[in-house]
Amino acid sequence: MEAFAALLDALVYTRSRNEKLRLIAEYLRATPDPDRGWAMAALTDGLDFKAVKSSTIRNLLKERVDPVLWTLSRDFVGDTAETASFLWPEPLGETGPPPTVSEAVDALSAMTRANVASELPQLLDRLDSAGRYALFKLATGGLRIGVSSRLAKVAFAQAFDVSVDAVEEYWHAFGPPYLELFAWAADGDDAPDTAHIPLFKPFMLAHPLEELHVDLADYAAEWKWDGIRVQLVHVAGETRLYSRSGDDISATFPELLGALQLPAVLDGELLVRGTAQGGETGGAASFNALQQRLGRKTVSKKMLTESPAFVRLYDVLSVDGEDLRGREWQHRRTQLEGLMPRLPDSHFDLSQLVEARDFDHLAEIREGTRDDAIEGLMLKRRDSLYVPGRKTGLWYKWKRDPLLVDCVLMYAQRGSGKRSSFYSDYTFGCWNGDPDAGADLLPVGKAYSGFTDAELKKLDKVVRQTTLNRFGPVREVERTLVFEVAFDSVHESKRHKSGLAMRFPRIHRVRWDKPVHEADRIEALRKLIRD
Amino acid sequence: MSAPFSWIKPHPHGVYVEPADCWIDPSRAVDKALVTHGHADHARGGHGATVATPATLAIMDLRYNIRENITPVEYGETVRLTGGVDATYIPAGHVLGSAQILLEHAGERVVITGDYKRRADPTCPPFEVTPCDIFITEATFGLPLFAHPPIEDEMAKLLDRLAAYPDRCVLVGAYALGKAQRVIAELRAVGHTQAIYLHGAMEKMCRLYEDFGVDLGELRMVMDHDKDDMRGHIVICPPSALNDRWSRRLPDPITAMASGWMRVRGRARQRNVELPLVISDHADWFELTRTIEEVNPHETWITHGREEALLRWHQLHQRRARALAMVGREDEDD
């Protein structure tokens, strides 16, 4: 536990991405199984102990220290786990040696609501302040130390010199403490046999088209739908649904799981049906309608009837046990079309190709479309293999006006009037280079509209939970959230450090699903200057 | 016969001693001031007359050019003020020259601590417990979460990091009066003999400490040296310079800060500190409460800091206390 506690503290004080990677990699190399696997689980939010909540900690402390002093201290520190780690009374007499991470995990898993109040203190008494902090963070999840699950996986790949794509792919096959993964990566064992496991396959992604023109002889065009990109995997009788970041969201859309009954890996856009908010009859509703269903652990019957989900298919990665990722898009498309009759049309349809005479004609079609569920166009090289990540020249996204960029929330300020208790004014930034190579975010604009009241409540909560700094009414937050920002135009400006200012920026939507390192770069925004 | 202790009157900008017509640590210019120590929230220029220890007067002279109407008082020495008030200066263990002031009048004893700590400090004599009726204390770190670790632990952290990155330097943000010199003296005490580099704003105060007999070893000025000279060395600057353009002249500095606030992770992150050093010249919670128990006053008055928590402690221990709500005290860099 001491090494894990030291790692957490080192990560807390480290801002550089490379240094964070180095620290995690070093820990993974130096720490034996299964501790390092549990630590990885903690870093990738893979742990959940039902008996230990923030309120459990608070109650334990209030039994041991004066409640007034507890509250004053908690208010000063701003973090329950940290305050508790400070105020926990040092035990009298002999205590055991500090538990290992796996010992702590075993003990935490065995705790119930009935015995947590007597069991947890026994662990705490064996730890020092830093150890208690680590234990609380481990127990309650949500480390909030500026390490994303992606970053932890990159560190894992770096630690053992294996490909991060392979790590992403195998990750979901195993649960903590990931002994098979370490055996493969660290000890040189054979790659895990994943043939019978519904694994997530890393997505192929697109670059923005920007000013480029492409020849439609080489590129096929299809609509880019305004839902969430998903992957549906069916292997050995089991189906799982994955979001773009590789999170398993099967429980959120249970209706889709039964709908896929053949061995396949499908790539598509998850949408909900409805005529509301711009949707056509039997077609897709706008993103706002879909948003009501995102992020839920359980779904009510009412929701299932009112906003049923379906997947509009873009691609097929494998079918009937054959991996198609090494085949050209044209081939995969034919396979996908051939597959459609075998899929229930209640839950699947095919994303139609957009036929155009030439590029200019395509531009015209793009301008003319008014369907709210359409975000723009996709252009895919007909001979492109399905390659993870974003490889230049293969796929392009061509978003529809208004101008949209994906920015990262950096600062939030309290609103005024009825919003005075909410952090409702957001300053966001774009990357000044490659975020995976240590680029920074620079502020590019500020917006306070474009979200619903329900979203505002959620945003306010995020701001409070991820605060790094307070400057009067302004809070600096951890870089965890992506906004798709819509704006009319962008100009050179000295007001922001980025040298750019947006005209009429508003939050187009909150991309709860999008990892921050996939937000846009300053250079992408700069290219939108039309002065 | 006036009411007990009616001769001493706390105001938001200082404690007024009525029979002597003088103020303790006034935050605005007055005719006569008794000053506990040289920090700007206690000592300022422009007073008609100033009474303080020789070191505090030297510090005030350095900062405010005061040479006239000054009365130096040695530790243990008593000065008789007008109106039958005696003032005795007693070591407070805070910084060079820092004193508690014991006021005696009509058989009543009041101790004003200024700022203080109970840990050993190579730059000043230790705090002395002085029995009194009213104990006027600070409460900068008056929350039970503040437990300053042994300074040896923090020195080891600093030297370990320095050794691990021989091509870089460790830049330590430290308050220019007191903290900086204590960090240097503690480094010397654990055998760190290498030259230590200083930000320009540190020089005069360090020389003053040396004039008062505090050995700081070899000090060099950053401005006189090239980047490469400073690799593998400790550099000390005021906290305000930590994230300033000034630090660009240093060889890939590791940012450290020496402050009691570094106990709280969020405080360190606010300052972009990579190496927090929990070093304070103030009493932590346990020193504060132990001191009050040892002094065992009839009543405690709390000048500034986390008054609420210390008041609560008094309540829990059936002790009398009140908060004075002094203004302009306390510094985020302490």
mmCIF file with all atom_site columns, C-alpha atoms in Angstrom, chain A residues 9 12-15 19 22 66-69 72-73 76-77 82-83 85-87 129-130 133 144-146 468-470 478, chain B residues 143-146 165 168 261-276 285 306 308-310 312-313 316:
data_model
loop_
_atom_site.group_PDB
_atom_site.id
_atom_site.type_symbol
_atom_site.label_atom_id
_atom_site.label_alt_id
_atom_site.label_comp_id
_atom_site.label_asym_id
_atom_site.label_entity_id
_atom_site.label_seq_id
_atom_site.pdbx_PDB_ins_code
_atom_site.Cartn_x
_atom_site.Cartn_y
_atom_site.Cartn_z
_atom_site.occupancy
_atom_site.B_iso_or_equiv
_atom_site.pdbx_formal_charge
_atom_site.auth_seq_id
_atom_site.auth_comp_id
_atom_site.auth_asym_id
_atom_site.auth_atom_id
_atom_site.pdbx_PDB_model_num
ATOM 1  C CA . ASP A 1 9   ? 0.810   11.412 -4.235  1.00 0.00 ? 9   ASP A CA 1
ATOM 2  C CA . VAL A 1 12  ? -1.243  14.461 -7.629  1.00 0.00 ? 12  VAL A CA 1
ATOM 3  C CA . TYR A 1 13  ? 1.728   16.801 -7.897  1.00 0.00 ? 13  TYR A CA 1
ATOM 4  C CA . THR A 1 14  ? 2.712   16.007 -11.471 1.00 0.00 ? 14  THR A CA 1
ATOM 5  C CA . ARG A 1 15  ? 1.258   17.964 -14.341 1.00 0.00 ? 15  ARG A CA 1
ATOM 6  C CA . GLU A 1 19  ? 6.089   12.340 -16.223 1.00 0.00 ? 19  GLU A CA 1
ATOM 7  C CA . ARG A 1 22  ? 6.804   7.447  -16.392 1.00 0.00 ? 22  ARG A CA 1
ATOM 8  C CA . ASP A 1 66  ? -15.663 16.383 17.197  1.00 0.00 ? 66  ASP A CA 1
ATOM 9  C CA . PRO A 1 67  ? -18.261 16.957 14.433  1.00 0.00 ? 67  PRO A CA 1
ATOM 10 C CA . VAL A 1 68  ? -17.692 20.724 14.435  1.00 0.00 ? 68  VAL A CA 1
ATOM 11 C CA . LEU A 1 69  ? -13.935 20.318 14.016  1.00 0.00 ? 69  LEU A CA 1
ATOM 12 C CA . LEU A 1 72  ? -14.468 23.018 9.654   1.00 0.00 ? 72  LEU A CA 1
ATOM 13 C CA . SER A 1 73  ? -11.581 20.847 8.491   1.00 0.00 ? 73  SER A CA 1
ATOM 14 C CA . PHE A 1 76  ? -10.992 23.930 4.482   1.00 0.00 ? 76  PHE A CA 1
ATOM 15 C CA . VAL A 1 77  ? -9.580  20.927 2.621   1.00 0.00 ? 77  VAL A CA 1
ATOM 16 C CA . GLU A 1 82  ? -8.103  13.717 2.331   1.00 0.00 ? 82  GLU A CA 1
ATOM 17 C CA . THR A 1 83  ? -9.578  15.342 5.428   1.00 0.00 ? 83  THR A CA 1
ATOM 18 C CA . SER A 1 85  ? -6.825  10.741 6.197   1.00 0.00 ? 85  SER A CA 1
ATOM 19 C CA . PHE A 1 86  ? -5.532  13.673 8.264   1.00 0.00 ? 86  PHE A CA 1
ATOM 20 C CA . LEU A 1 87  ? -7.988  13.460 11.146  1.00 0.00 ? 87  LEU A CA 1
ATOM 21 C CA . SER A 1 129 ? -1.869  9.459  6.621   1.00 0.00 ? 129 SER A CA 1
ATOM 22 C CA . ALA A 1 130 ? -0.782  8.956  2.996   1.00 0.00 ? 130 ALA A CA 1
ATOM 23 C CA . TYR A 1 133 ? -5.685  8.700  1.750   1.00 0.00 ? 133 TYR A CA 1
ATOM 24 C CA . ARG A 1 144 ? -9.440  12.623 -9.332  1.00 0.00 ? 144 ARG A CA 1
ATOM 25 C CA . ILE A 1 145 ? -5.715  12.802 -9.796  1.00 0.00 ? 145 ILE A CA 1
ATOM 26 C CA . GLY A 1 146 ? -5.738  13.807 -13.431 1.00 0.00 ? 146 GLY A CA 1
ATOM 27 C CA . LEU A 1 468 ? -8.294  22.257 -8.942  1.00 0.00 ? 468 LEU A CA 1
ATOM 28 C CA . ASN A 1 469 ? -8.120  25.932 -8.041  1.00 0.00 ? 469 ASN A CA 1
ATOM 29 C CA . ARG A 1 470 ? -10.373 28.685 -6.863  1.00 0.00 ? 470 ARG A CA 1
ATOM 30 C CA . GLU A 1 478 ? -9.519  19.123 -14.102 1.00 0.00 ? 478 GLU A CA 1
ATOM 31 C CA . LEU B 2 143 ? -7.320  23.147 12.461  1.00 0.00 ? 143 LEU B CA 1
ATOM 32 C CA . PRO B 2 144 ? -6.672  19.599 13.655  1.00 0.00 ? 144 PRO B CA 1
ATOM 33 C CA . LEU B 2 145 ? -5.552  18.575 10.172  1.00 0.00 ? 145 LEU B CA 1
ATOM 34 C CA . PHE B 2 146 ? -2.398  20.642 10.564  1.00 0.00 ? 146 PHE B CA 1
ATOM 35 C CA . TYR B 2 165 ? 17.855  14.931 -10.876 1.00 0.00 ? 165 TYR B CA 1
ATOM 36 C CA . ARG B 2 168 ? 18.097  20.065 -12.847 1.00 0.00 ? 168 ARG B CA 1
ATOM 37 C CA . TRP B 2 261 ? -0.172  25.052 3.704   1.00 0.00 ? 261 TRP B CA 1
ATOM 38 C CA . MET B 2 262 ? 1.592   22.391 1.649   1.00 0.00 ? 262 MET B CA 1
ATOM 39 C CA . ARG B 2 263 ? 0.008   19.833 3.949   1.00 0.00 ? 263 ARG B CA 1
ATOM 40 C CA . VAL B 2 264 ? -3.158  20.133 1.832   1.00 0.00 ? 264 VAL B CA 1
ATOM 41 C CA . ARG B 2 265 ? -2.760  18.642 -1.645  1.00 0.00 ? 265 ARG B CA 1
ATOM 42 C CA . GLY B 2 266 ? -5.077  21.158 -3.292  1.00 0.00 ? 266 GLY B CA 1
ATOM 43 C CA . ARG B 2 267 ? -3.025  24.065 -1.942  1.00 0.00 ? 267 ARG B CA 1
ATOM 44 C CA . ALA B 2 268 ? 0.134   22.655 -3.469  1.00 0.00 ? 268 ALA B CA 1
ATOM 45 C CA . ARG B 2 269 ? -1.601  22.055 -6.787  1.00 0.00 ? 269 ARG B CA 1
ATOM 46 C CA . GLN B 2 270 ? -2.928  25.604 -6.825  1.00 0.00 ? 270 GLN B CA 1
ATOM 47 C CA . ARG B 2 271 ? 0.639   26.773 -6.926  1.00 0.00 ? 271 ARG B CA 1
ATOM 48 C CA . ASN B 2 272 ? 1.820   24.195 -9.444  1.00 0.00 ? 272 ASN B CA 1
ATOM 49 C CA . VAL B 2 273 ? 4.100   22.827 -6.771  1.00 0.00 ? 273 VAL B CA 1
ATOM 50 C CA . GLU B 2 274 ? 5.698   19.501 -7.628  1.00 0.00 ? 274 GLU B CA 1
ATOM 51 C CA . LEU B 2 275 ? 7.504   19.032 -4.352  1.00 0.00 ? 275 LEU B CA 1
ATOM 52 C CA . PRO B 2 276 ? 5.525   20.291 -1.371  1.00 0.00 ? 276 PRO B CA 1
ATOM 53 C CA . TRP B 2 285 ? -2.789  22.503 15.874  1.00 0.00 ? 285 TRP B CA 1
ATOM 54 C CA . ARG B 2 306 ? -8.712  29.556 12.006  1.00 0.00 ? 306 ARG B CA 1
ATOM 55 C CA . GLU B 2 308 ? -13.569 29.047 14.850  1.00 0.00 ? 308 GLU B CA 1
ATOM 56 C CA . ALA B 2 309 ? -11.841 25.719 15.335  1.00 0.00 ? 309 ALA B CA 1
ATOM 57 C CA . LEU B 2 310 ? -9.647  26.940 18.165  1.00 0.00 ? 310 LEU B CA 1
ATOM 58 C CA . ARG B 2 312 ? -14.425 25.111 19.532  1.00 0.00 ? 312 ARG B CA 1
ATOM 59 C CA . TRP B 2 313 ? -11.441 23.422 21.157  1.00 0.00 ? 313 TRP B CA 1
ATOM 60 C CA . LEU B 2 316 ? -14.705 21.305 24.382  1.00 0.00 ? 316 LEU B CA 1
#
